[in-house]
Short mmCIF file of C-alpha atoms in Angstrom, two decimals:
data_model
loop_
_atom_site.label_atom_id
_atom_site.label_comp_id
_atom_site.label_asym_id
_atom_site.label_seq_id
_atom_site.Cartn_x
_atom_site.Cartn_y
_atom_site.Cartn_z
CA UNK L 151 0.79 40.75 11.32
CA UNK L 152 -3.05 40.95 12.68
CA UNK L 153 -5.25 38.15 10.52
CA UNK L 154 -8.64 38.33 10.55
CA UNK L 155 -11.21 35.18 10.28
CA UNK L 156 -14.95 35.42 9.63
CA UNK L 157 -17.16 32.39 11.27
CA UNK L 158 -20.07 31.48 10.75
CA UNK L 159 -22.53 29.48 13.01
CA UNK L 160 -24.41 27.07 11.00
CA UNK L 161 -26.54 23.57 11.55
CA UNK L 162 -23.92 21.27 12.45
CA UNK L 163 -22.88 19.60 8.72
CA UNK L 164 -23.72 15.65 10.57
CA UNK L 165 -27.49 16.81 10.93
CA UNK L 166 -29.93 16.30 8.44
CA UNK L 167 -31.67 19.75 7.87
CA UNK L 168 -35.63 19.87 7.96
CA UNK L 169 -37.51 22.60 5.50
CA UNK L 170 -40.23 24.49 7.70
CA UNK L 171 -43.97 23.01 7.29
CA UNK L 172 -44.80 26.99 5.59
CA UNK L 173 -41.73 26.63 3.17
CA UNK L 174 -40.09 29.84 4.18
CA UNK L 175 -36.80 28.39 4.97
CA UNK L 176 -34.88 25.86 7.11
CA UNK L 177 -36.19 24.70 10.85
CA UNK L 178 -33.83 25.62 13.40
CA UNK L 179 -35.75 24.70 16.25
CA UNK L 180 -33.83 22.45 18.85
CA UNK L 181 -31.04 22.07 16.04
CA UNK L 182 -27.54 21.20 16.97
CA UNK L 183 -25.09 23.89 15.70
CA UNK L 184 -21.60 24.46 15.00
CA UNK L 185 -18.44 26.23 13.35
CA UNK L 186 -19.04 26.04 9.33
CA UNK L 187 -16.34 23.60 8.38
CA UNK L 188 -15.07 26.29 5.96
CA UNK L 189 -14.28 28.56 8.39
CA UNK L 190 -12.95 25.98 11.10
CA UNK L 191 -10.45 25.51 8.12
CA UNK L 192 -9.58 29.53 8.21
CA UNK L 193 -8.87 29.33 11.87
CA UNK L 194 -6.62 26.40 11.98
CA UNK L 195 -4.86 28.03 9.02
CA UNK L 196 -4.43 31.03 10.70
CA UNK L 197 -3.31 29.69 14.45
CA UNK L 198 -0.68 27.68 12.27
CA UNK L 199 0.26 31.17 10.83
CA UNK L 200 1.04 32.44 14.50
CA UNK L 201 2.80 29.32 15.25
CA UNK L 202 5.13 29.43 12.75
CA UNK L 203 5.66 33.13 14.06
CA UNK L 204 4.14 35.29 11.01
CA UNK L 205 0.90 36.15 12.46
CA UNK L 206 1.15 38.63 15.90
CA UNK L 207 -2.82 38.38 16.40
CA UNK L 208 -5.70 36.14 15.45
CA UNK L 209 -8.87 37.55 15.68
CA UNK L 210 -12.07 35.87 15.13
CA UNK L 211 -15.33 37.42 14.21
CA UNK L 212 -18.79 36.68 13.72
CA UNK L 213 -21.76 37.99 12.91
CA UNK L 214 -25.15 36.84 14.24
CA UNK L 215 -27.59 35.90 17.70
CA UNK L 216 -25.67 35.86 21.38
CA UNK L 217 -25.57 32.20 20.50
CA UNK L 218 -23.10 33.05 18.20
CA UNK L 219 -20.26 33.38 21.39
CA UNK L 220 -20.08 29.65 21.54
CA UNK L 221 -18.75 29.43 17.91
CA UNK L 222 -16.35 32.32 18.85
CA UNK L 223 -15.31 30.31 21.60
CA UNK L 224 -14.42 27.43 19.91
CA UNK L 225 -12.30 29.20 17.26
CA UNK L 226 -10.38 30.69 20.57
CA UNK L 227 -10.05 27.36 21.99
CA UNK L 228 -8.80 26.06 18.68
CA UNK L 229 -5.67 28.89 19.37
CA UNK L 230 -7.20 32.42 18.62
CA UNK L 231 -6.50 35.52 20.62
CA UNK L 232 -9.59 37.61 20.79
CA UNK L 233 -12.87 37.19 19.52
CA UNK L 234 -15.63 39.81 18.14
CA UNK L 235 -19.32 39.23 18.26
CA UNK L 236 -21.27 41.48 15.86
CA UNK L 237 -24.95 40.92 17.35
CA UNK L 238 -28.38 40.92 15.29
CA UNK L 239 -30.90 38.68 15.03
CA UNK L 240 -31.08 39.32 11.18
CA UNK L 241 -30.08 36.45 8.43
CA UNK L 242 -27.74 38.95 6.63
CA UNK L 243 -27.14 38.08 3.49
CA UNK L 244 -23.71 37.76 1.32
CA UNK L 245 -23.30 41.42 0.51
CA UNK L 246 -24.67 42.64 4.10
CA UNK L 247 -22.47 40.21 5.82
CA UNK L 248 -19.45 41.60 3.56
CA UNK L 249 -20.65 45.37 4.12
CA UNK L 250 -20.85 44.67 8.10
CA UNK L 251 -16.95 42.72 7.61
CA UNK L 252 -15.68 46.03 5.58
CA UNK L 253 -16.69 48.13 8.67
CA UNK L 254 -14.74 45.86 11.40
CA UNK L 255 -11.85 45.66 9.47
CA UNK L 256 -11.70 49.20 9.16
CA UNK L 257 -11.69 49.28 13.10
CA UNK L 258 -9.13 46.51 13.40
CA UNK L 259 -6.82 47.53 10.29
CA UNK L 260 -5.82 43.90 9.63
CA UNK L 261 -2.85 42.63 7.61
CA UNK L 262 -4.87 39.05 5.62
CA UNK L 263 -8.16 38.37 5.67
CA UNK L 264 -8.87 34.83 6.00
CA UNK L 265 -12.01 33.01 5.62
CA UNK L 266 -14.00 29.88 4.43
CA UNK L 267 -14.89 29.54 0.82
CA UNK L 268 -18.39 29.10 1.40
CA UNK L 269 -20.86 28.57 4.10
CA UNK L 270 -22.86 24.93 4.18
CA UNK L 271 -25.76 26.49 4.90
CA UNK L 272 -26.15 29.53 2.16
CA UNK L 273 -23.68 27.53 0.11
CA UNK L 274 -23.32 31.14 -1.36
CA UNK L 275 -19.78 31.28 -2.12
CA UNK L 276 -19.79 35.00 -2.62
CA UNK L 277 -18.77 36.72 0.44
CA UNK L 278 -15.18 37.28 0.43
CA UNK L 279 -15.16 38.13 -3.36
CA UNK L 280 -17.50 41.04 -2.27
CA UNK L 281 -15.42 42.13 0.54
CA UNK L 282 -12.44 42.39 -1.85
CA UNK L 283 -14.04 44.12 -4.24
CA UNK L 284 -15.02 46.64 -1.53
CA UNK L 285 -12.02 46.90 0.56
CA UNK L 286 -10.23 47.20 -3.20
CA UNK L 287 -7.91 44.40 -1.64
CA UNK L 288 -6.11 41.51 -4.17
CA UNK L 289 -8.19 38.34 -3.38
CA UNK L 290 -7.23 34.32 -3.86
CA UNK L 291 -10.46 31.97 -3.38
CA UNK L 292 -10.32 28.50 -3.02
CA UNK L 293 -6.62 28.44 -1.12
CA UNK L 294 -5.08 24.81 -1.09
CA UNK L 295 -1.87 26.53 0.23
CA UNK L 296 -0.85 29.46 2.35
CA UNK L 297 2.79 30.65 2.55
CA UNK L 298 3.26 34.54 4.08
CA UNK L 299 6.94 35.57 3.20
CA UNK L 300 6.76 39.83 4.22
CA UNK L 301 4.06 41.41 2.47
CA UNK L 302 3.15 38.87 -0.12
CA UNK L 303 1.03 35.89 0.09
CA UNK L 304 1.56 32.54 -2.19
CA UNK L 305 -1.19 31.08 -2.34
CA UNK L 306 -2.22 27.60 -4.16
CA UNK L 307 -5.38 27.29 -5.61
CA UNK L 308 -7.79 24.59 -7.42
CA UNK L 309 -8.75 25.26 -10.21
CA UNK L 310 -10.49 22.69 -13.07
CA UNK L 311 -7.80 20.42 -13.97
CA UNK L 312 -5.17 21.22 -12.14
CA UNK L 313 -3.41 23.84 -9.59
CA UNK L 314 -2.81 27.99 -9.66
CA UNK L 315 -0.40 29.52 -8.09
CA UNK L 316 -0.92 32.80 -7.12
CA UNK L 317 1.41 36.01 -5.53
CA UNK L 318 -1.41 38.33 -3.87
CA UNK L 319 0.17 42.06 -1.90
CA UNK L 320 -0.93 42.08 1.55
CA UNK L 321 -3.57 43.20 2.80
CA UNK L 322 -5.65 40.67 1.22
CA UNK L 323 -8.22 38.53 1.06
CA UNK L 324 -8.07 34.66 1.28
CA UNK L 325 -10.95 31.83 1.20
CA UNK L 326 -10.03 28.61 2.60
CA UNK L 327 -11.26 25.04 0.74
CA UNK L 328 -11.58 21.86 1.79
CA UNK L 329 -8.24 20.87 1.52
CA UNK L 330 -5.81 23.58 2.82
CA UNK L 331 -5.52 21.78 6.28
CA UNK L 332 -7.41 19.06 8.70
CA UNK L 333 -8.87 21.47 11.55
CA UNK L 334 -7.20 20.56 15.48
CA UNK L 335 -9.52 19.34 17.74
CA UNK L 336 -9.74 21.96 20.67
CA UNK L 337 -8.28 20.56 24.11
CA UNK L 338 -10.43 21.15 27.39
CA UNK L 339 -7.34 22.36 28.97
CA UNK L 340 -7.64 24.99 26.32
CA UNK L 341 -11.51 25.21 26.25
CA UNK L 342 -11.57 26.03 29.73
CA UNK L 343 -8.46 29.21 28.48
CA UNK L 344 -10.60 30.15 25.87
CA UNK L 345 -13.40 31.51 28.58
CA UNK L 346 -10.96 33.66 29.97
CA UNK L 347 -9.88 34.83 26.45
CA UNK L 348 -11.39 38.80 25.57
CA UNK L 349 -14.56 38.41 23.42
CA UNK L 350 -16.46 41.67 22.52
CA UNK L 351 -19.66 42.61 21.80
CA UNK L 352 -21.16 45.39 18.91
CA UNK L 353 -24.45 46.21 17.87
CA UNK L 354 -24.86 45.28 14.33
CA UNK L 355 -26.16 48.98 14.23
CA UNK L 356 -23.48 50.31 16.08
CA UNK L 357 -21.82 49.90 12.31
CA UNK L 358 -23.55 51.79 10.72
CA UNK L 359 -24.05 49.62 7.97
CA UNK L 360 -27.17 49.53 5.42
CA UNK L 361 -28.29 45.72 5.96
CA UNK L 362 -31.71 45.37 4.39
CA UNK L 363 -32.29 43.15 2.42
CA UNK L 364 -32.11 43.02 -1.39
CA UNK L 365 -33.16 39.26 -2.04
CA UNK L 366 -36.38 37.95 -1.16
CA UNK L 367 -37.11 33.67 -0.65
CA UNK L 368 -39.89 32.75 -2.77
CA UNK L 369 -39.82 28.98 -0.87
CA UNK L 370 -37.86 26.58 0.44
CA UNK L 371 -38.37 22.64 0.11
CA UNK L 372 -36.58 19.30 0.13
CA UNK L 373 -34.66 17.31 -2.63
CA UNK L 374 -37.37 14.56 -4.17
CA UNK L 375 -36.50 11.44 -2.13
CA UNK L 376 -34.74 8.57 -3.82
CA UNK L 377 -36.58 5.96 -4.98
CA UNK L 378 -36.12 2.44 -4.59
CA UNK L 379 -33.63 0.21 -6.77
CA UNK L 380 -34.53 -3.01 -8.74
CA UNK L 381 -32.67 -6.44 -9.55
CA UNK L 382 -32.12 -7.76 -12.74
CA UNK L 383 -31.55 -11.32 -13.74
CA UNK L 384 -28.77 -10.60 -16.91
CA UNK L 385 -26.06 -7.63 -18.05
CA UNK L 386 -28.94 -7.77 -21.08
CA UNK L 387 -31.69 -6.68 -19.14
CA UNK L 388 -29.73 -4.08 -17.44
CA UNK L 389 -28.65 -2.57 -20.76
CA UNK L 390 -32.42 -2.26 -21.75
CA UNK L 391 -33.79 -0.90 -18.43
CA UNK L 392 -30.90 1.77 -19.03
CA UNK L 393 -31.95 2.73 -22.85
CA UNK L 394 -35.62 2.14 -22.47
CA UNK L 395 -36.67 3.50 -19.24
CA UNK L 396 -34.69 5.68 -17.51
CA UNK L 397 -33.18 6.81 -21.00
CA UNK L 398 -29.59 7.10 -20.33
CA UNK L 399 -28.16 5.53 -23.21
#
C-alpha cells in the first residue's frame, strides 16, 4: 500500500509572527521555518504504518518555493521513501493546493491519503475535505487513531464530547490532529540518508492545474495587545471590578 502525505512549510510554530508594515500579510523576511506540526503528525503516522508492515511506500509531497526541499527532507529523514516537490512561488490557496494534490495523486495512484488537519499558518482547515470531495474518495478529519486492516481504515475521531469511530474504504482521505501520535525526532545518521533519498521536482504548471486565485486579502494586522492587570485589596472589590467594569457578571 503507497500512502501519500501533504507538507507544508510554514513559520516555525516557536516564532512569534510579525504582520507586514503595508498590512498585506505576514513578514517572512529572515523567518525561521519548518514542517507544520500537523503534517509532521501525518508523516510519523504514516512511517509507523510501514513499520508495522501495511504501508509498501511513503511518499511525501509539497507544494511551494525550492526552499520547500528542506521540509521534504526532513519528512524523509523522519522515515519516508521518496519525496515530491511541486515548485511555484505562488501562496496557493485551500482549493488550488487541493486541485494541484488531485493531479499528483492521479500520477502516483495512492492507496490513503494522509495529511494534517490544518496548517498553523492559514489555519484553514479545508484542504483535505476538498480533495475528497474531488477525488470522490470517503474522508475521516480529525484522526485520533489509525488502524489499516486490507482495504478499510478505522479511524478514531474527536468530536464535541466525546469519540467517533469511523470504517472509511480505501482509497481515502485522512487528516491527522494533535493527538494521533508524538512526531520522532529525525537522527543525523538518518539526516545524512535522507540526502541520498530520491526527491523530484515539477513545475506547478507542468500540472496543468487552474491556480488563480479566487480570494482576495483585504488586510492583515495583529491581535490588540493585552493590557496590564490590577491588584485588589478584598474578594469584594474583585466582585465589583468584575460587574461594574469589565461587565462580566
Amino acid at each position: 500500500m503507497k500512502v501519500l502525505v501533504p507538507v507544508k512549510r510554514v513559520i516555525d510554530y516557536n516564532v512569534k509572527a510579525r504582520v507586514k508594515a503595508d498590512q498585506t500579510g505576514v513578514d517572512l523576511a529572515n523567518v525561521k521555518m519548518s514542517m507544520n506540526p500537523f503534517c509532521e503528525i501525518a508523516v510519523e503516522e504514516a512511517v509507523r504504518l510501514k513499520e508495522k508492515g501495511v504501508a509498501t511506500e511513503v511518499v511525501a509531497v509539497s507544494i511551494g518555493p525550492q526552499q520547500a526541499q528542506e521540509t521534504l527532507r526532513t519528512a524523509l529523514a523522519m522515515g519516508a521513501d521518496r519525496a515530491i516537490l511541486i515548485l511555484t512561488d505562488q501562496d496557493l490557496e485551500p482549493l488550488a493546493v487541493a486541485k494541484t494534490l488531485k493531479a499528483v495523486i492521479a500520477e502516483e495512484q495512492p492507496q490513503l491519503v494522509l495529511m494534517g488537519k490544518q496548517a498553523i499558518d492559514g489555519d484553514n482547515n479545508a484542504t483535505g475535505q476538498m480533495l475528497a470531495a474531488m477525488l470522490d474518495w470517503p474522508q475521516a478529519a480529525f484522526a485520533s487513531e489509525v488502524t489499516v486492516e486490507g482495504n478499510k481504515a478505522k479511524v478514531v475521531r474527536e468530536v464535541d464530547g466525546g469519540l467517533q469511530t469511523l470504517s472509511v474504504d480505501l482509497p481515502a482521505i485522512v487528516t491527522a490532529d494533535l493527538r494521533l501520535n508524538e512526531p520522532r525526532y529525525a537522527s543525523l545518521p538518518n539526516i545524512m540518508k535522507a540526502k541520498k533519498k530520491p526527491l523530484d521536482v515539477k513545475e506547478l504548471a507542468s500540472l496543468g492545474v487552474d491556480t488563480a486565485p479566487r480570494l482576495k486579502v483585504v488586510k492583515v494586522t495583529e491581535p490588540p495587545k493585552r493590557g496590564g492587570g490590577i491588584k485588589v485589596e478584598t474578594a469584594a472589590d474583585l466582585v465589583m471590578k468584575l460587574k461594574n467594569e469589565a461587565g462580566v457578571l
